[in-house]
Amino acid sequence: MFDENQNVNEKCLAKNPEVISEKIRYKGKDMITSPPASYEEWEEVCCQYTKHLVERYGIETVSQWRMQCFNEPDWYRFFMSDIPRENNEVSLEEYKKMYAAFARGVKRVDERIWVGGPALSFDLDFFEKLMVYNKENNIPQDFISI
């Protein structure tokens, strides 16, 4: 998919790989908080990763897990931290696309694998609008988490 001579930022799925959370992750890794540059590529990454899990652990095990897309997408410090906002409408619109591509990618591997979330931190309006969007667009939502 990528030429080995490309630099790391050119390989990144992020729309803006320079947008880094002030939170530092495991082993000093940066956490990029930008949405994907390509939702088609994001869907394929979700599909391929899910295939890897099924090959490694088997469908009987993986189908008992709960797959969720991103953590706390309603909190600006975790998702799209480069966009100043008084509400979460911009974040919600991007998350809808991101979640839909995630769900399609996982379900392409096996319909028995549960997808859901969104693991919100505080914004129940965000939650309600996502649930309505998923229902209206027939996007799988096998479980919820808040």
PDB file of C-alpha atoms in Angstrom, residues 14 30 36 38 48-49 52 79 82 86 94 115 119 130 142:
ATOM      1  CA  ALA A  14      -4.993  11.013   9.867  1.00  0.00           C
ATOM      2  CA  ASP A  30       1.775  10.379  20.592  1.00  0.00           C
ATOM      3  CA  PRO A  36      -9.080   9.878   9.100  1.00  0.00           C
ATOM      4  CA  SER A  38      -9.950   8.606   4.020  1.00  0.00           C
ATOM      5  CA  GLN A  48      -7.926  -6.128   8.226  1.00  0.00           C
ATOM      6  CA  TYR A  49      -7.331  -5.756  11.959  1.00  0.00           C
ATOM      7  CA  HIS A  52      -6.137 -10.634  12.121  1.00  0.00           C
ATOM      8  CA  PHE A  79     -11.031  13.646  19.411  1.00  0.00           C
ATOM      9  CA  ASP A  82      -7.465  21.057  16.910  1.00  0.00           C
ATOM     10  CA  GLU A  86     -18.528  25.462  21.998  1.00  0.00           C
ATOM     11  CA  GLU A  94     -16.907  13.319  11.791  1.00  0.00           C
ATOM     12  CA  VAL A 115     -19.803  -3.347  17.252  1.00  0.00           C
ATOM     13  CA  ALA A 119     -17.960   5.232  25.175  1.00  0.00           C
ATOM     14  CA  LEU A 130     -25.539   9.207  17.021  1.00  0.00           C
ATOM     15  CA  ASP A 142     -25.010  -4.030  18.847  1.00  0.00           C
TER      16      ASP A 142
END
